Short mmCIF file of C-alpha atoms in Angstrom, two decimals:
data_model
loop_
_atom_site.label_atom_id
_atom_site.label_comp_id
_atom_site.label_asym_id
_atom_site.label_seq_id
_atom_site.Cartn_x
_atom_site.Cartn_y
_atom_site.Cartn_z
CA UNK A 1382 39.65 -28.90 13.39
CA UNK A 1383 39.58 -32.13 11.57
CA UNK A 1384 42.83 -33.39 10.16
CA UNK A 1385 42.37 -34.33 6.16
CA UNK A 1386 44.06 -35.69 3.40
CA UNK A 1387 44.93 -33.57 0.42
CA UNK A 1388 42.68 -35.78 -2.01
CA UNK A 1389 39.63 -36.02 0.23
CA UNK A 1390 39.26 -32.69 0.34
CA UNK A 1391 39.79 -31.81 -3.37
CA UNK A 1392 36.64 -34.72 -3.39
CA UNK A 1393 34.43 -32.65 -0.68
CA UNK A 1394 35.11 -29.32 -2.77
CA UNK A 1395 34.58 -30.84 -6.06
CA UNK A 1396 31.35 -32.11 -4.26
CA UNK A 1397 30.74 -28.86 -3.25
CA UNK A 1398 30.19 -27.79 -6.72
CA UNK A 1399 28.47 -29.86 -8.11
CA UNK A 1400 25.58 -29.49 -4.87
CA UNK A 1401 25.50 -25.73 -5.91
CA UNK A 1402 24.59 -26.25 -9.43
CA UNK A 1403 20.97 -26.13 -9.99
CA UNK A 1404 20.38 -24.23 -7.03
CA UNK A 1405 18.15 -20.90 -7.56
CA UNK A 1406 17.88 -19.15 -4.50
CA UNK A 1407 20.15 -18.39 -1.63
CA UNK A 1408 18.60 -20.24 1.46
CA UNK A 1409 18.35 -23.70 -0.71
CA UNK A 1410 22.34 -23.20 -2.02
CA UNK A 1411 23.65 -22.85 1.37
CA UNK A 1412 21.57 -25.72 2.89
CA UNK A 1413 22.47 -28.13 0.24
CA UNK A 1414 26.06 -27.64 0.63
CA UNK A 1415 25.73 -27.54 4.34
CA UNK A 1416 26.78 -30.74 5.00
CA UNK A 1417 29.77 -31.06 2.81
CA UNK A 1418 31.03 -27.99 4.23
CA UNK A 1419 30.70 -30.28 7.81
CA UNK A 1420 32.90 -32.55 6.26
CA UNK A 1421 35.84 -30.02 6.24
CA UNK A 1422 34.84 -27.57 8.65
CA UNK A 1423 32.34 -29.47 11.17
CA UNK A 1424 29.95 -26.24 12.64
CA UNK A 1425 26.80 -25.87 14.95
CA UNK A 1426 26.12 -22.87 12.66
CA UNK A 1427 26.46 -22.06 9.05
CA UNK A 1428 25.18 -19.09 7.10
CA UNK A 1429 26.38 -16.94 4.25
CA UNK A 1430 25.49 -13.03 4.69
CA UNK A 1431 24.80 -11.38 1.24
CA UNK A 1432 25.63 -7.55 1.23
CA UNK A 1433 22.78 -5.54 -1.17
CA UNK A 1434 23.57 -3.34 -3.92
CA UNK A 1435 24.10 0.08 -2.81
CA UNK A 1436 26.44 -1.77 0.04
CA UNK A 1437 24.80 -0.37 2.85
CA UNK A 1438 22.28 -3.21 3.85
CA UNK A 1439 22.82 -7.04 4.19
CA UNK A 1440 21.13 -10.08 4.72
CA UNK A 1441 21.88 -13.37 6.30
CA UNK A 1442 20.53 -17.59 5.26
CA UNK A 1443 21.45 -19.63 7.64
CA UNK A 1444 21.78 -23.55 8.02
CA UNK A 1445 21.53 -25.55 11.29
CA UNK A 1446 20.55 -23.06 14.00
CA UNK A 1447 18.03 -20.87 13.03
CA UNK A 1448 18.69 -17.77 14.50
CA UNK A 1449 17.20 -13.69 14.47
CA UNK A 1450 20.16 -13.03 11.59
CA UNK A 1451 18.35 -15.26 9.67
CA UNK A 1452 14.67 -14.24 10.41
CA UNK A 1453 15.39 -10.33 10.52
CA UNK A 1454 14.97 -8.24 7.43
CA UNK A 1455 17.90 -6.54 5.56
CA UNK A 1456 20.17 -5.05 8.39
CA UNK A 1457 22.38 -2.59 8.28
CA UNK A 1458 25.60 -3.54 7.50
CA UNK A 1459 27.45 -0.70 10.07
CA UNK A 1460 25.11 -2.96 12.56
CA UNK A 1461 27.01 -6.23 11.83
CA UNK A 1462 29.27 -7.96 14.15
CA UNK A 1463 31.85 -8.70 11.24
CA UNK A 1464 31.48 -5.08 9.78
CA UNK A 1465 35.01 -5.05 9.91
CA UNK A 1466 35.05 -8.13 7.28
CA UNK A 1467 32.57 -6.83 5.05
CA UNK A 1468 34.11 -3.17 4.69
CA UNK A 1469 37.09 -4.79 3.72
CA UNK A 1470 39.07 -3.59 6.68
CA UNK A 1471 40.40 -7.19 7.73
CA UNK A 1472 40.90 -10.05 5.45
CA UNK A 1473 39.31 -12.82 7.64
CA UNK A 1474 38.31 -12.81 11.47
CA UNK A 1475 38.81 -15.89 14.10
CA UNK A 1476 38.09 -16.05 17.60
CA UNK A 1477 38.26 -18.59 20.21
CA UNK A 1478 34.92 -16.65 21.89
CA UNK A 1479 33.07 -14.11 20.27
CA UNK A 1480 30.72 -13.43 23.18
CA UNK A 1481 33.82 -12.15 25.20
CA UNK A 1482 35.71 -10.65 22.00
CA UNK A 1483 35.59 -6.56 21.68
CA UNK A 1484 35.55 -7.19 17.83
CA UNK A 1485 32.18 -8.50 17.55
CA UNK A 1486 30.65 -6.46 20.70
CA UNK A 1487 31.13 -2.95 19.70
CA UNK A 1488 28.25 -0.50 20.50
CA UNK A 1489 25.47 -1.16 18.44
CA UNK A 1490 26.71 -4.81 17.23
CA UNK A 1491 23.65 -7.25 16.42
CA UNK A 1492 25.32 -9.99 18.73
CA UNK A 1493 22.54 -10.85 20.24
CA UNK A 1494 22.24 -14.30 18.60
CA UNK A 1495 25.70 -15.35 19.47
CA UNK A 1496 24.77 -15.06 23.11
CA UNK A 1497 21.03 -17.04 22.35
CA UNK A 1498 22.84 -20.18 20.83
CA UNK A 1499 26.25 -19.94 22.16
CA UNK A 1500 28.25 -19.40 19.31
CA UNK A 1501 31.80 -19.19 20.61
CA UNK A 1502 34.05 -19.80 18.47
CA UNK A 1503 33.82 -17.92 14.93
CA UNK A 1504 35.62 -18.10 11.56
CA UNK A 1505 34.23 -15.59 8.97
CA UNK A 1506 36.05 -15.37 5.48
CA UNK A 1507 34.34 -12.60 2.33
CA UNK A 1508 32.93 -13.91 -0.35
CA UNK A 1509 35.08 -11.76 -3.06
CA UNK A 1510 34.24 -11.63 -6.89
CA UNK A 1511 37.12 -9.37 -9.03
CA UNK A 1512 38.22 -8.11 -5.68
CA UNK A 1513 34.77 -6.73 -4.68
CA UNK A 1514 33.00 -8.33 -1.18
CA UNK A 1515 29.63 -9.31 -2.15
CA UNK A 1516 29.20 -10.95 1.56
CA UNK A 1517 30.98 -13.13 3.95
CA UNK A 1518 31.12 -17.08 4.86
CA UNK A 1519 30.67 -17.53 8.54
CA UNK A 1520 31.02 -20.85 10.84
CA UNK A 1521 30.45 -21.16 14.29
CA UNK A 1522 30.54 -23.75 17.09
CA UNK A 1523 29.48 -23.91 20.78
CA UNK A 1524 33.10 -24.65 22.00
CA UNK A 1525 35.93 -22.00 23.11
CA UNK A 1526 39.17 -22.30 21.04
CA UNK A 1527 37.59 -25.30 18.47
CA UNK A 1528 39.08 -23.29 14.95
CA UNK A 1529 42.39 -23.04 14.06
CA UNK A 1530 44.15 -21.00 11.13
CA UNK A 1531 44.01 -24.30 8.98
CA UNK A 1532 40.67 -24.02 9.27
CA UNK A 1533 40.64 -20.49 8.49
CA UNK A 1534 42.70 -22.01 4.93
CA UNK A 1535 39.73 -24.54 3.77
CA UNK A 1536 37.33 -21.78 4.76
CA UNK A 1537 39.17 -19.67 2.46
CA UNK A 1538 38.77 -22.28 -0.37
CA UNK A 1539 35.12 -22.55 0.46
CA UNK A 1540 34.78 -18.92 0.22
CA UNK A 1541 35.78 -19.02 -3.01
CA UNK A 1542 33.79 -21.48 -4.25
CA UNK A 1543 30.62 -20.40 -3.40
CA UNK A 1544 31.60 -16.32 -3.99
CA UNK A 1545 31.02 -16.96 -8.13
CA UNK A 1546 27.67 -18.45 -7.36
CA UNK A 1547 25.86 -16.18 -5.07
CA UNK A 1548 27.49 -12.80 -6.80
CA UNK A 1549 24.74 -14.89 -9.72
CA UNK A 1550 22.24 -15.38 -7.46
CA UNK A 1551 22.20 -12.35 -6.31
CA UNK A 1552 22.10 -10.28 -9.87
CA UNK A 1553 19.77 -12.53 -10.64
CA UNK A 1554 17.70 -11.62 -7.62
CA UNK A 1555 18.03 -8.07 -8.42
CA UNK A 1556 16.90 -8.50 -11.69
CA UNK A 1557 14.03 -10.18 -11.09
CA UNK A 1558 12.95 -7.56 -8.61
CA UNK A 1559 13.69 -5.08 -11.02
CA UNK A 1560 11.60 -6.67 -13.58
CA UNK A 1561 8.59 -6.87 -11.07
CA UNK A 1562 9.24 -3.16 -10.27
CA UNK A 1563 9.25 -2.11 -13.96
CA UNK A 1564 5.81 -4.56 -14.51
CA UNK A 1565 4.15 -2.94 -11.58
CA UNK A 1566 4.94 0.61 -13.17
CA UNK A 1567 4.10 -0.53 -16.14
CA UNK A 1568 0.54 -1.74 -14.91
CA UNK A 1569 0.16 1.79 -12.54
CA UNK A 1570 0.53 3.89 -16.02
CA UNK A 1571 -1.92 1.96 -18.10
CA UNK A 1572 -4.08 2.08 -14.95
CA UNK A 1573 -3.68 5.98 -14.72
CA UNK A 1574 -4.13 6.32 -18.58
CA UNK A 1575 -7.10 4.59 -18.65
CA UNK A 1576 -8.39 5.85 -15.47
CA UNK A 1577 -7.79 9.61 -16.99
CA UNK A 1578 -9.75 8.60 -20.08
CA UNK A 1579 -12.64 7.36 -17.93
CA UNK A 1580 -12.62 10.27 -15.54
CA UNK A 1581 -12.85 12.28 -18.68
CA UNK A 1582 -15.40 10.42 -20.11
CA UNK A 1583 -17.31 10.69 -17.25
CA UNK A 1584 -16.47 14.86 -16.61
CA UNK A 1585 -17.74 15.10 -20.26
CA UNK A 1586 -21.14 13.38 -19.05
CA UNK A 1587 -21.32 15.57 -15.95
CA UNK A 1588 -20.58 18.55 -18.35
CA UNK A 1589 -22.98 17.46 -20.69
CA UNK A 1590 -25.45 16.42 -17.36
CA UNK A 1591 -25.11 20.08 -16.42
CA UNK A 1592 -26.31 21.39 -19.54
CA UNK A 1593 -29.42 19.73 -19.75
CA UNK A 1594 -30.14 20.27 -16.35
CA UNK A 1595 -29.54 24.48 -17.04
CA UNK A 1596 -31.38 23.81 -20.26
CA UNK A 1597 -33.94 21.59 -19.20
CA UNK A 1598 -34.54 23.45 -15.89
CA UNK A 1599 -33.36 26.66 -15.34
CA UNK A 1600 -33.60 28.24 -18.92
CA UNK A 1601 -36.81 27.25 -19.40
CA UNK A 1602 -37.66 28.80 -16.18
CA UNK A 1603 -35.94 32.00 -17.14
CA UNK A 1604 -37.88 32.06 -20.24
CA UNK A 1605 -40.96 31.75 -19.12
CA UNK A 1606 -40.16 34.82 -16.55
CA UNK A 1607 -39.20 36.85 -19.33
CA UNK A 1608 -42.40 35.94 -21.39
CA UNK A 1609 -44.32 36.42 -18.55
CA UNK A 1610 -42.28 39.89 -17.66
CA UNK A 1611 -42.57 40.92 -21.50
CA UNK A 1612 -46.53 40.68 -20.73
CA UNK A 1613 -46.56 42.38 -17.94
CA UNK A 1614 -44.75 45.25 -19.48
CA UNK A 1615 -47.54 45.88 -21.79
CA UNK A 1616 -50.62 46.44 -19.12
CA UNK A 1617 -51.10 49.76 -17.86
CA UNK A 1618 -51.32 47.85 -13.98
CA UNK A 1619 -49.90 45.34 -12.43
CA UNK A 1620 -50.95 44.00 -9.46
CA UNK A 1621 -49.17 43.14 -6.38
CA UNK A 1622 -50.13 39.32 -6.79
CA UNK A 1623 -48.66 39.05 -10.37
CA UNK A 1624 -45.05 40.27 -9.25
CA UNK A 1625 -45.09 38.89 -5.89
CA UNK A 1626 -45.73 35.23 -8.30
CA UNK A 1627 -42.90 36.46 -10.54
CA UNK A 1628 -40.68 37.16 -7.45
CA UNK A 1629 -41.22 33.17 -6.24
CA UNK A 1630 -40.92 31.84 -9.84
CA UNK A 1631 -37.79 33.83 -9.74
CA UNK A 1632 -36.68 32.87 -6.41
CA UNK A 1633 -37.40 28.85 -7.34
CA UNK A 1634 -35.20 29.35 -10.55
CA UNK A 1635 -32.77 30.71 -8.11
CA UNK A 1636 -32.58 28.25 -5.27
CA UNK A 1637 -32.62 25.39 -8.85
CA UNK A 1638 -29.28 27.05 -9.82
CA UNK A 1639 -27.66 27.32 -6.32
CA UNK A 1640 -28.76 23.06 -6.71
CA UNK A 1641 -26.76 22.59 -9.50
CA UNK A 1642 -23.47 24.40 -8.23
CA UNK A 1643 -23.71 22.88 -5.18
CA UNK A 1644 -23.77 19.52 -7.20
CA UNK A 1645 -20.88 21.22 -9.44
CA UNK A 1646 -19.01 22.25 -6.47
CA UNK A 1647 -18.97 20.65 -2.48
CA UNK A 1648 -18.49 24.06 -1.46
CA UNK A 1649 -19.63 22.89 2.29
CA UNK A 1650 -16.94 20.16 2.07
CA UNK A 1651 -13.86 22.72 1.98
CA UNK A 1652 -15.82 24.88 4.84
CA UNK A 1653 -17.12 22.54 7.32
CA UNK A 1654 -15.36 19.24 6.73
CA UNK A 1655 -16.25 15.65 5.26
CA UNK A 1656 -18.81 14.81 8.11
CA UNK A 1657 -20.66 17.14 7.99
CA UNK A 1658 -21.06 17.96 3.67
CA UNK A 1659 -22.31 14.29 4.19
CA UNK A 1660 -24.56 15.39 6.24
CA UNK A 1661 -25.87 18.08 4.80
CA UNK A 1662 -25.85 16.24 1.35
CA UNK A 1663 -28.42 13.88 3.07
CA UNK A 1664 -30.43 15.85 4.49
CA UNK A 1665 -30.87 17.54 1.81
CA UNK A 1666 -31.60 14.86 -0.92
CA UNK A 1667 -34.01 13.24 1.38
CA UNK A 1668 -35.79 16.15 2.09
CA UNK A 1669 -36.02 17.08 -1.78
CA UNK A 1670 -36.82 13.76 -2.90
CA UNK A 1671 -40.28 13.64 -0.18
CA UNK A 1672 -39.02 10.23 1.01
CA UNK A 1673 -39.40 8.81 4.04
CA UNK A 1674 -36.29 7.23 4.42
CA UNK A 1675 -34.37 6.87 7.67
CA UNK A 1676 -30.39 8.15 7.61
CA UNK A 1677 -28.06 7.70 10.17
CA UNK A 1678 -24.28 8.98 9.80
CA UNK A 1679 -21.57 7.37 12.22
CA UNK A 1680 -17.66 9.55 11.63
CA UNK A 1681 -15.34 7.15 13.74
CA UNK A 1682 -12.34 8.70 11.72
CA UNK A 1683 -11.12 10.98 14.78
CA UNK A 1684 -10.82 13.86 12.32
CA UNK A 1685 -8.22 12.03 9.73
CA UNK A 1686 -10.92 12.39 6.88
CA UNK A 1687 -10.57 15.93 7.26
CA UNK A 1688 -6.50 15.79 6.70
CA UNK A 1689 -6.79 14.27 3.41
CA UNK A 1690 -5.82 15.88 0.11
CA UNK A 1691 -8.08 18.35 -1.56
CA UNK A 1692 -8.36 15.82 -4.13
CA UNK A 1693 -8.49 12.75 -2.53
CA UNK A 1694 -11.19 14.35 0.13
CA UNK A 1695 -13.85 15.77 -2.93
CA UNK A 1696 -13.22 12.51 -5.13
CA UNK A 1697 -14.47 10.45 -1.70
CA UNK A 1698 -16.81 12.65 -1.12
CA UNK A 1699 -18.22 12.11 -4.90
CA UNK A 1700 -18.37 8.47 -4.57
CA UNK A 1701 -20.22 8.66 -1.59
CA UNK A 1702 -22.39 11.11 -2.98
CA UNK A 1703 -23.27 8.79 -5.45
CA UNK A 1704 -23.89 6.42 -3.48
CA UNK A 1705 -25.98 8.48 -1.35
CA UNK A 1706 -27.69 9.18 -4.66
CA UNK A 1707 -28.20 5.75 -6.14
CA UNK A 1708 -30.10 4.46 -2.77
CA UNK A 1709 -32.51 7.79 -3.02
CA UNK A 1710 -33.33 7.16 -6.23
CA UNK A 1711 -33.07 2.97 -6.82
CA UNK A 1712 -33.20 1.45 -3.69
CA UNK A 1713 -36.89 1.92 -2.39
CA UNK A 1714 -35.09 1.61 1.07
CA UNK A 1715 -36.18 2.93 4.71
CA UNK A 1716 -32.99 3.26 6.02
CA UNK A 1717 -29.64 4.54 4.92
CA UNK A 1718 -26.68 4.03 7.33
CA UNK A 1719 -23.09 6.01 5.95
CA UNK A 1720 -20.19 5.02 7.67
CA UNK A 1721 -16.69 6.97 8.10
CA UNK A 1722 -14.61 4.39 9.46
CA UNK A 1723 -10.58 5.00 10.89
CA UNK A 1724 -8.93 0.97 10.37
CA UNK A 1725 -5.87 -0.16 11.13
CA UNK A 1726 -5.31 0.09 7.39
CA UNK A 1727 -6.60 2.91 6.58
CA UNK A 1728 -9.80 4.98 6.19
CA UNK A 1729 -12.94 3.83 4.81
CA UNK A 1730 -16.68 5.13 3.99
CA UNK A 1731 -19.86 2.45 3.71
CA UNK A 1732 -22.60 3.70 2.47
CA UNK A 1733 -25.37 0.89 3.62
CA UNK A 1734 -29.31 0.55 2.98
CA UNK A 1735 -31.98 -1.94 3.70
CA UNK A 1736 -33.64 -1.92 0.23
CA UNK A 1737 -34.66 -3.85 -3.19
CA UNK A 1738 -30.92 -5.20 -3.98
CA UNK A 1739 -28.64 -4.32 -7.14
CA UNK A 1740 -30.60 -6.90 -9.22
CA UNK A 1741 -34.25 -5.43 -8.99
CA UNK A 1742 -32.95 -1.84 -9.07
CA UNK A 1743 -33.66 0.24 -11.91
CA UNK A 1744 -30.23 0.48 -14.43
CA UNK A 1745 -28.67 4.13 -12.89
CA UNK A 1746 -26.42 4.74 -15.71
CA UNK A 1747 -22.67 5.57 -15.16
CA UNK A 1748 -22.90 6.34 -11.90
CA UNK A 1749 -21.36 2.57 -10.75
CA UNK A 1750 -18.34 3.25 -13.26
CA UNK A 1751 -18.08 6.52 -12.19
CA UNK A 1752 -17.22 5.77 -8.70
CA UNK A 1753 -14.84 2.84 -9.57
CA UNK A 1754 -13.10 5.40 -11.64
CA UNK A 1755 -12.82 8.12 -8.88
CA UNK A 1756 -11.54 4.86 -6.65
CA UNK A 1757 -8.89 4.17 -8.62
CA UNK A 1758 -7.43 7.66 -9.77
CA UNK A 1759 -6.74 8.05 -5.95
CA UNK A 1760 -5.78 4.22 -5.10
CA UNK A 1761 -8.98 3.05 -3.11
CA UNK A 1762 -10.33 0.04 -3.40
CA UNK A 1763 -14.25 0.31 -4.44
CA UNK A 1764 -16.92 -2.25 -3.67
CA UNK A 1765 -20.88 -3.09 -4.11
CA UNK A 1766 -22.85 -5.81 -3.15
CA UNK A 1767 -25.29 -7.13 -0.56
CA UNK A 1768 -25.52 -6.15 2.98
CA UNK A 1769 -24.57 -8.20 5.31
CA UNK A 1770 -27.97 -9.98 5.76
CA UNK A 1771 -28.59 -9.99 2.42
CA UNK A 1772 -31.16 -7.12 2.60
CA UNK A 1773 -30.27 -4.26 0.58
CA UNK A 1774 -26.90 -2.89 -0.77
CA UNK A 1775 -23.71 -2.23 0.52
CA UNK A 1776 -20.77 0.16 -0.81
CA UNK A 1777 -17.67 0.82 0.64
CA UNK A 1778 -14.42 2.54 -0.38
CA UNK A 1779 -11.15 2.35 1.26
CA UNK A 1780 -8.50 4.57 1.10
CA UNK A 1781 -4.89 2.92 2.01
CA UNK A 1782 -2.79 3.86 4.54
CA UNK A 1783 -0.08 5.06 2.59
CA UNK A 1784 -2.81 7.39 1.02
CA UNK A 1785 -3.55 9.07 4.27
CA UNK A 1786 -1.31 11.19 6.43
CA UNK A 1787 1.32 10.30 8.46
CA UNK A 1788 -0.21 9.41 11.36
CA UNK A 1789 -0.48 5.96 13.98
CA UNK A 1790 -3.24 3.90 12.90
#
């Protein structure tokens, strides 16, 4: 305790003050009054502990020793050594050693950084604003019995002091983060509104895809059938070679159809999994297109891919379609290497080929749009560009964490 005239203290408050004005945030206020709070109450620790709205967290800035109050994130106030204090319960605490005193070493009690530095001896007073306790003023030195209750007086008058300021700091704080949170929902709905109109622009091309290709393909193929069954209603024989060629014009038409519902619909997904309606999506596009081309698929996902959402799962497995699609068609590659990759972050699919490039391909349409679209209606992140060795293309999407289930990546 340090023994001080009336008028030099009135000068180290007043000083007080005016060090606090100006200050915007709480670890630079209580570090630029630090040291004329040393003039009144001399401390080996100094930190101010800021209870949250809702009351049920707080956090701590510290001056001098830096300790794990300091460093942690919000705690829980039922947690703190001076819950008493901050529930209102006791108007101040003082101890001559906290690391021996039941009050601060109750089951449960974040003491632990008492007992790192040594911080004996303890005066805590709340920082109160229209009788409510916003937080708590707390000094501490290394030395048993070193505060007094005249100590625990000009800690009440600092208290009160600085109470006025953080309460504004702190509604300031919270309305800051409130604005951010209000901006970022702002941003998520015009992303979602203008993610639904592409995604409908896009379902009205597929919809509009799928009627030329039944109009272009398969009702053309029907007519001809019927022509050619009209004519062969009107001869007296027909021969076994005429219908069994009707039968496999019939049969192509058929399999053309089951093509573009299987394009309409990953019916082999919801059966047998991602993996393999990958799979079977390549094999069967190479083998259709007469290529030559190489594939390889590598599922390191340990079965998570399969957990996904309905919706998530068939808009991933469009995008890689498409990708699939775009090197089949564009790349003039040899090999095509798909990825399904479990990360520490979450799950991601590269689709990777060893041909022309993006700038010597052929324009492809929508179909680049169309899977940045898909990425963003479930909150993936979508990417194209080279491979790594600057041979061919490379297109990944990854799906977040907090996207996935519940489960230790």
């Amino acid at each position: 305790m340090l023994k001080m005239a009336p008028a030099a203290l009135l000068d180290h408050y007043i000083g007080i003050s005016r060090l606090l004005a100006g200050q915007l945030e709480f670890h630079s206020a209580i570090r630029a009054v630090a040291v004329e709070i040393a003039h009144i109450i001399p401390h080996d620790h100094l930190d101010v502990c800021i209870i949250m709205h809702g009351g049920k967290y707080h956090t701590a800035y510290e001056t001098g020793l830096e300790t794990a109050w300091g460093t942690h994130p919000p705690a829980l106030v039922s947690q703190s050594p001076i819950r008493a204090l901050l529930w209102g319960e006791v108007p101040f605490m003082l101890t001559d050693d906290a690391l021996t005193d039941a009050r601060f070493n109750f089951k449960g009690a974040f003491i632990q950084p008492a007992f790192e530095q040594g911080l004996r001896s303890r005066i805590h007073l709340p920082l109160k604003v229209e009788g409510d306790i916003i937080g708590a003023l707390s000094c501490s030195s290394h030395q048993k019995h070193f505060y007094t209750m005249e100590d625990v007086d000009n800690a009440r008058s600092i208290a009160d002091l600085l109470s006025a300021y953080f309460f504004a700091l702190r509604a300031a704080d919270q309305a800051q983060k409130s604005a951010i949170v209000e901006a970022e929902a702002r941003v998520r709905e015009e992303a979602l509104r203008l993610g639904a109109l592409n995604l409908t622009e896009a379902l009205e091309r597929e919809r509009q895809r799928i009627g030329m290709d039944l109009h272009d393909q398969t009702l053309a193929d029907l007519t001809r059938l019927a022509r050619w069954l009209e004519r062969l209603a009107g001869e007296q024989v027909v021969s076994g070679d005429e219908l069994e060629s009707v039968a496999r014009s019939l049969q192509h038409s058929m399999q053309d159809l089951r093509q573009i519902i299987e394009e309409a619909k990953p019916s082999v997904l919801q059966l047998f999994g991602f993996s393999q309606a990958i799979e079977n999506h390549l094999d069967r596009s190479i083998r259709d297109s007469g290529s030559g081309l190489r594939q390889q698929l590598v599922d390191e996902t340990n079965g998570v891919i399969d957990q996904l959402d309905q919706t998530v799962s068939i808009a991933l497995f469009r995008i890689t379609q498409e990708a699939i699609n775009n090197v089949i068609r564009h790349a003039r590659a040899n090999n095509i290497v798909v990825r399904l990759l479990e990360q520490v972050d979450g799950v991601s699919i590269e689709v990777v080929d060893d041909g022309c490039g993006l700038k010597t391909r052929r324009r492809a349409g929508g179909g680049i749009n169309n899977m940045k679209t898909r990425a963003r209606l479930i909150s993936a992140k979508f990417s194209i560009g080279l491979n790594q060795d600057n041979a061919g293309t490379r297109v990944v999407v990854h799906l977040p964490t907090a996207a996935v289930p519940d489960r230790e990546f």
